[in-house]
Coordinates of C-alpha atoms and ligand atoms in Angstrom, one line a residue:
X1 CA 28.5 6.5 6.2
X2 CA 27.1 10.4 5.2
X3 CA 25.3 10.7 8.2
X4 CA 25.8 14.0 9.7
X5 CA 24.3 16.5 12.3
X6 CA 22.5 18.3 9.4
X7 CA 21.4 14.9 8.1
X8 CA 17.3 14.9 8.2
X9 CA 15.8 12.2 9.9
X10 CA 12.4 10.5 8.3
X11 CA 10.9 7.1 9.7
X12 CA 8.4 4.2 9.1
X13 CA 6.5 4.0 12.5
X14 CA 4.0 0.9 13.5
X15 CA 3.5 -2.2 15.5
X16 CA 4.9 -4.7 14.4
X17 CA 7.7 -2.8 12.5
X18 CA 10.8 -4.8 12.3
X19 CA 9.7 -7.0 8.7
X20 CA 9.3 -3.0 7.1
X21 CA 11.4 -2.8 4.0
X22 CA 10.4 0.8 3.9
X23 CA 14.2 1.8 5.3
X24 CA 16.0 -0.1 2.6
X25 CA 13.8 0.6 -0.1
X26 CA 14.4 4.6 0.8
X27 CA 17.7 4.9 1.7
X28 CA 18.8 2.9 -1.9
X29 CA 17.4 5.8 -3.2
X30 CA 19.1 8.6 -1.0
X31 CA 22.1 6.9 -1.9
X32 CA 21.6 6.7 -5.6
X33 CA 20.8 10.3 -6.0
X34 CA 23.7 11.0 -3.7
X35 CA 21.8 12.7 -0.8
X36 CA 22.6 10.2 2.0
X37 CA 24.4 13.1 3.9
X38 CA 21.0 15.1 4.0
X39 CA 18.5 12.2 4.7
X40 CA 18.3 9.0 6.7
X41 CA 15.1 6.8 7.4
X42 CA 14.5 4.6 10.3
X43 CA 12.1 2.6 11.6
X44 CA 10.3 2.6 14.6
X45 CA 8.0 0.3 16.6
X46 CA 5.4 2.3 18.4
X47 CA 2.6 1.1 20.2
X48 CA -0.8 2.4 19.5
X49 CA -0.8 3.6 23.1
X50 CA 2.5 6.3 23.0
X51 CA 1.0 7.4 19.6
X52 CA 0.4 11.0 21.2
X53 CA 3.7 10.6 22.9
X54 CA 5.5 10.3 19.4
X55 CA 4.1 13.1 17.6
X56 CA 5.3 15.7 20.0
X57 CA 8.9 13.7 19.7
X58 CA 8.2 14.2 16.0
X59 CA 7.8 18.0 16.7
X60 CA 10.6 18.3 19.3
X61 CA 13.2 16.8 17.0
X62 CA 11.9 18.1 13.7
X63 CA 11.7 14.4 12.1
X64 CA 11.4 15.5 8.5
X65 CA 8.8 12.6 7.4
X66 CA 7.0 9.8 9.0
X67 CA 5.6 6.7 6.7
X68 CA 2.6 4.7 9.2
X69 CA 1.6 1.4 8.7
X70 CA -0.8 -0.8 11.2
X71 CA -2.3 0.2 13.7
X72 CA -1.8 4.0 13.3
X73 CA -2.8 5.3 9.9
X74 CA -6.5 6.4 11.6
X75 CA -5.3 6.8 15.0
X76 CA -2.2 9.8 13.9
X77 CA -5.4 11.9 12.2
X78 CA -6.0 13.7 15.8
X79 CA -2.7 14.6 16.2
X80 CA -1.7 16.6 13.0
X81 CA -2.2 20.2 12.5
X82 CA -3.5 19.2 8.0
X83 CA -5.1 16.8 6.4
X84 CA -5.2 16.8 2.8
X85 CA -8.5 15.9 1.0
X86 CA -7.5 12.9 -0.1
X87 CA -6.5 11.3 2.9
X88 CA -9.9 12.8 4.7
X89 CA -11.8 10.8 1.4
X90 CA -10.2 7.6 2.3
X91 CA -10.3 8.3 6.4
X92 CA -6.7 7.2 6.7
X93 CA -3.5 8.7 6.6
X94 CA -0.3 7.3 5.8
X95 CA 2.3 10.0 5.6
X96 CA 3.2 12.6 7.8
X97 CA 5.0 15.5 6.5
X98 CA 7.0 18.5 8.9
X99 CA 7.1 21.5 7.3
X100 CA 8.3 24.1 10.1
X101 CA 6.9 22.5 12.9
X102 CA 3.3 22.2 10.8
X103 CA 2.8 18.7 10.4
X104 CA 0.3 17.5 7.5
X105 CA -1.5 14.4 6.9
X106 CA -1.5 12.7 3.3
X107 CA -1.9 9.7 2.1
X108 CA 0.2 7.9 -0.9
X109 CA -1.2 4.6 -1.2
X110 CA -4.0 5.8 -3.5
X111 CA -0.9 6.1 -5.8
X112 CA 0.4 2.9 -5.3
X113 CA -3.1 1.4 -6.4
X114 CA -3.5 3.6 -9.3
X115 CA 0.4 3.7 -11.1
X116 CA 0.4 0.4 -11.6
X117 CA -2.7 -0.6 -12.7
X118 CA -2.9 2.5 -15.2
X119 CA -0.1 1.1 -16.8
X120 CA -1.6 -1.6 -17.8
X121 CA -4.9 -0.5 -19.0
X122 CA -7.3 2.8 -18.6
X123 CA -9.4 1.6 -15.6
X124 CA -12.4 3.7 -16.9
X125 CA -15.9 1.5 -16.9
X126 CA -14.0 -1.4 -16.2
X127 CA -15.6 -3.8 -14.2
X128 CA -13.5 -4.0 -10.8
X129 CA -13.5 -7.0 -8.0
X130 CA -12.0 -5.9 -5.0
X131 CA -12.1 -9.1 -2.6
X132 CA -11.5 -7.9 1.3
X133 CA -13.2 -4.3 3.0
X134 CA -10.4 -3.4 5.6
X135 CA -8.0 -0.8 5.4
X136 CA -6.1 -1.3 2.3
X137 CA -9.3 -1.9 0.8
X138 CA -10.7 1.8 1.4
X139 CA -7.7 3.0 -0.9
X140 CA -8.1 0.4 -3.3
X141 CA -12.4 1.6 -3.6
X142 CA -11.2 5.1 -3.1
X143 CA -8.9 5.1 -6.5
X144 CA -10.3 2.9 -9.0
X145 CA -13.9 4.7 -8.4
X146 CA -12.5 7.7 -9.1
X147 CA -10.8 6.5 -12.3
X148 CA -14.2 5.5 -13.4
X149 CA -14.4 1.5 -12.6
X150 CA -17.5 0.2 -11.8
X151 CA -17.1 -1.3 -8.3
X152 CA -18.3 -4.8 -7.1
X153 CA -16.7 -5.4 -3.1
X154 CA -16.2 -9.1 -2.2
X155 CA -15.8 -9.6 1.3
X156 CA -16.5 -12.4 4.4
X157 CA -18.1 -9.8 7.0
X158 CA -21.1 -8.6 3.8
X159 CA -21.9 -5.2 6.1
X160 CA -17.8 -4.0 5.8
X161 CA -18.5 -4.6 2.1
X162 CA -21.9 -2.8 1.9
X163 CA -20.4 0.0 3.5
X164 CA -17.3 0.5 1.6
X165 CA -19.5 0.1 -1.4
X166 CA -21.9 3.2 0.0
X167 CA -19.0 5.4 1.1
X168 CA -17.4 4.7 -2.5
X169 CA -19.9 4.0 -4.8
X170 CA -20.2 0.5 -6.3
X171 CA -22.0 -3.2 -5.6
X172 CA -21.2 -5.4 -2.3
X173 CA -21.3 -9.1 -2.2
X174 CA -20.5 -11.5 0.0
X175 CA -17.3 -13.5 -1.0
X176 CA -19.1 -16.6 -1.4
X177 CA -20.6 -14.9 -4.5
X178 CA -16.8 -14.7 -5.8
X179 CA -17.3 -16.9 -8.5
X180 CA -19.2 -14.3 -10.7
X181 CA -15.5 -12.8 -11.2
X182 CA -15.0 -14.6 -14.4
X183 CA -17.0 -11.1 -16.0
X184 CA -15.0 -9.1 -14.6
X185 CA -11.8 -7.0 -16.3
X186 CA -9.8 -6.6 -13.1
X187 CA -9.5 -8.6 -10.3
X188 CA -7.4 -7.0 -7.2
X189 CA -7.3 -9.0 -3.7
X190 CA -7.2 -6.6 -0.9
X191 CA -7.6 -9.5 1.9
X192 CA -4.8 -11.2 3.7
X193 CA -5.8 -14.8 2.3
X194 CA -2.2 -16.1 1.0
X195 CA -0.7 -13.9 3.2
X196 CA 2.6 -15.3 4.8
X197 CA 2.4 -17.8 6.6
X198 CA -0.7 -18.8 5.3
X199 CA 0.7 -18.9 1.8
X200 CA -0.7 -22.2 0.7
X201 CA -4.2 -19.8 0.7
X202 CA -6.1 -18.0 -2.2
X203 CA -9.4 -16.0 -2.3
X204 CA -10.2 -17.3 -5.6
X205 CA -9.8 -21.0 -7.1
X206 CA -8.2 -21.0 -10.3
X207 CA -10.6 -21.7 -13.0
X208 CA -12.1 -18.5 -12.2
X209 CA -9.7 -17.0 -13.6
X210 CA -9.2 -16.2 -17.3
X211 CA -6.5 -14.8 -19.9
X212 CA -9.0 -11.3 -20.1
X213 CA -8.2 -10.7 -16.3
X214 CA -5.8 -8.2 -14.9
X215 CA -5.3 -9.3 -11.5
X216 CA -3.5 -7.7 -8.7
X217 CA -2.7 -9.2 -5.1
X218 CA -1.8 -6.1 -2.8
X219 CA 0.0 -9.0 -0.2
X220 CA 3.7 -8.5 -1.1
X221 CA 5.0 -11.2 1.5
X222 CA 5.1 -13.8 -0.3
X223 CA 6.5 -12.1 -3.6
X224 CA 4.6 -13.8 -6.0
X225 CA 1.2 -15.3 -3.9
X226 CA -0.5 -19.0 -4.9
X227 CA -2.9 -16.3 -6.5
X228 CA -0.4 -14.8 -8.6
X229 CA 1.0 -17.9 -9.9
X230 CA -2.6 -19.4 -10.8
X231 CA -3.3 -16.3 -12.6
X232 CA 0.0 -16.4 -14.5
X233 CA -1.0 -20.3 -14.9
X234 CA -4.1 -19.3 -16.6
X235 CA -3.0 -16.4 -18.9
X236 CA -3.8 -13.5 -17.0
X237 CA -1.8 -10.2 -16.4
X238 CA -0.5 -9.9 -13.1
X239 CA 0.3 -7.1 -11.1
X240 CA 2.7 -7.7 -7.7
X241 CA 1.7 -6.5 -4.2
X242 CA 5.5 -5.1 -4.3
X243 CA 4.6 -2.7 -6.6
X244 CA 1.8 -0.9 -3.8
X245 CA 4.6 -0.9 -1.8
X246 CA 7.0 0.8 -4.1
X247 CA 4.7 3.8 -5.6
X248 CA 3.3 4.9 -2.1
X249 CA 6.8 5.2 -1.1
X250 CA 8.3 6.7 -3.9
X251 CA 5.4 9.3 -3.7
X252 CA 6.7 9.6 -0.2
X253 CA 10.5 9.8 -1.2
X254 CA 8.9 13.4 -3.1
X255 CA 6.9 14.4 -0.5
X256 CA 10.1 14.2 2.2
X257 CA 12.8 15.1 0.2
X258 CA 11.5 17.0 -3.2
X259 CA 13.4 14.5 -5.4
X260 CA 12.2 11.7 -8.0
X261 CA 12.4 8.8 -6.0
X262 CA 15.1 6.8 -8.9
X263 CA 12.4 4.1 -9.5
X264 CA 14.5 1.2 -10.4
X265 CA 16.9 1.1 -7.9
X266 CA 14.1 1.1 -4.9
X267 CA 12.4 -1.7 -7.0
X268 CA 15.4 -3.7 -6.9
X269 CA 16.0 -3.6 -3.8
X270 CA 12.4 -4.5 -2.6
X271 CA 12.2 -7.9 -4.8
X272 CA 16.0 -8.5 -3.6
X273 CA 14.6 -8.0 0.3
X274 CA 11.5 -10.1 -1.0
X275 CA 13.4 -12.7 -2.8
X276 CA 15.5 -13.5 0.3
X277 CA 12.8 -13.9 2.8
X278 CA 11.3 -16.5 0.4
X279 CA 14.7 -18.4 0.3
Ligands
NDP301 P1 -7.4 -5.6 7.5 O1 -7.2 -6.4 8.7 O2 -7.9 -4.2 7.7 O3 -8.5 -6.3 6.5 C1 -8.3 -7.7 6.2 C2 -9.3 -8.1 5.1 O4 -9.1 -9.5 4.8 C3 -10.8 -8.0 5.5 O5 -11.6 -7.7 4.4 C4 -11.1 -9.4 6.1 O6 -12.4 -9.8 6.0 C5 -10.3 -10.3 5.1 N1 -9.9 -11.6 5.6 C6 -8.9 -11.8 6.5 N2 -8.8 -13.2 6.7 C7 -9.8 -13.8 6.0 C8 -10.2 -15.1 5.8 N3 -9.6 -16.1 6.4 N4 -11.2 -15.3 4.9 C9 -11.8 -14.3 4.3 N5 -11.5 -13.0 4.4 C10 -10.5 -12.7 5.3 O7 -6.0 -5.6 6.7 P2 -5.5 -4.5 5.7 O8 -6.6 -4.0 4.8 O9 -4.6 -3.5 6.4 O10 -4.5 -5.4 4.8 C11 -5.0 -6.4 3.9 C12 -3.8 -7.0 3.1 O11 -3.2 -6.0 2.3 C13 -2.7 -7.6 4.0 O12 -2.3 -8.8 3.5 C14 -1.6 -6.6 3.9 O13 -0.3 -7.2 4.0 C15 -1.8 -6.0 2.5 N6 -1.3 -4.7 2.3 C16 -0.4 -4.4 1.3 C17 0.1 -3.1 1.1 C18 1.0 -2.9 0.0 O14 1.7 -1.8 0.0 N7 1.2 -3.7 -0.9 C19 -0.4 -2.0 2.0 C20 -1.3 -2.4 3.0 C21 -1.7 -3.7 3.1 P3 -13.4 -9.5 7.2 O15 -13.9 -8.0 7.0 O16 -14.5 -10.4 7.0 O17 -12.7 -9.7 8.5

């Protein structure tokens, strides 16, 4: 153990907290690059209601960086002295960054949207189905809009679809119509249908899908979702809901630390954390 009293503290916060793999995933990579004597992440569980409470700990104890997941990533806006653009676009902020006592606002999981699907293919006028219009969904509409895809939002409440599809810019159905999917390029599921322990679910039956189809489920618990394995089943490219996870933090391992977050090591660790719970 590095630790020491010059060792910078960073931290996921929410509620719940304790399945986070945010503190193994970032502290494989402090250790990798050999700067587990100046960083350590934690995590936290922090009820919506000592939110306010928490920040001016943050400020007392000049916590470096603070990763937010449900319920606080709109709830933390009113306390931070920034927020960057992007994060004010999407209306949700999922990074908190100390500089000197100023803390900012920014938000990374545009990033883990947009890496790994541009690996796979230029998402400019590609035809995009997001199924699902809650909060992962707004950074999911936010990023492939401005990549250029032309947006059609699937989802069970039709108003949360229509207005994600004003704010953003696309088409909103309701996810009965999901079954026009087939002409789509890209199909990403932003509900929690499949989620664990519901993982016997799927938004989409599987002779919608084709071998054309990207498709990307955002749930990374289970590691590979009944969706995922019907896509594979059919042909289709297939992105893991790990891989979200991965790029928002390793655009969060930069943002706290200034280093590369080493890529391959924090993905390891994720599908090993991943691949356990399954077992
Ligand atoms: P929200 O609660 O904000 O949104 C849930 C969405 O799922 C809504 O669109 C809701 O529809 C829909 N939904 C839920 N249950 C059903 C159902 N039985 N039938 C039809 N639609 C349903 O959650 P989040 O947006 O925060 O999270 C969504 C998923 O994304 C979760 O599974 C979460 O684990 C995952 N996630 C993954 C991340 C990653 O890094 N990979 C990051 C963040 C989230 P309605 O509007 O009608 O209620």
């Amino acid at each position: 153990m590095r630790i020491n009293a010059k060792t910078k503290i960073c931290m996921a916060i929410g509620d719940p907290i304790e399945h986070s793999l945010s503190p193994q995933m970032h502290n494989a990579g402090y250790e990798k690059l050999g700067i587990d004597s100046e960083y350590v992440y934690v995590a936290c569980k922090v009820g919506v209601e000592n939110i306010a409470d928490f920040i001016k700990g943050v400020r007392a104890m000049q916590i470096r960086g603070v990763s937010c997941t449900i319920p606080h990533k709109m709830e933390v806006m009113k306390y931070l002295d920034e927020i960057d653009e992007v994060a004010k676009k999407i209306g949700a902020v999922n990074t908190i960054v100390n500089d000197d006592g100023v803390l900012k606002g920014c938000n990374t999981d545009l990033l883990g949207v947009d890496i790994p699907l541009e690996k796979m293919a230029s998402l400019k006028n590609k035809k995009v189905a997001l199924l699902g219009a809650g909060g992962a969904a707004r950074a999911v509409a936010y990023t492939v809009t401005q990549r250029g895809a032309r947006l059609v939002v699937y989802n069970r409440t039709i108003e949360k679809a229509e207005e994600l599809a004003k704010e953003f810019g696309g088409e909103a159905r309701s996810l009965e119509a999901v079954k026009e999917v087939k002409d789509m390029d890209i199909i990403i599921n932003a509900t929690s249908i499949g989620l664990d322990p519901n993982e016997n679910q799927t938004p989409l039956a599987k002779e919608l899908i084709t071998n054309k189809h990207i498709v990307f489920d955002i749930i990374y618990v289970p590691y590979e979702t009944r969706l995922l394995k019907e896509a594979k089943q059919q042909g289709a490219r297939i992105i893991h809901g790990m891989e979200m996870l991965l790029h928002q933090g390793i655009a969060q391992f930069k943002l706290f630390t200034g280093y590369d977050g080493p890529e391959e090591t924090m993905r390891n660790v994720l599908i090993e954390h991943l691949e356990q719970k399954e077992n």
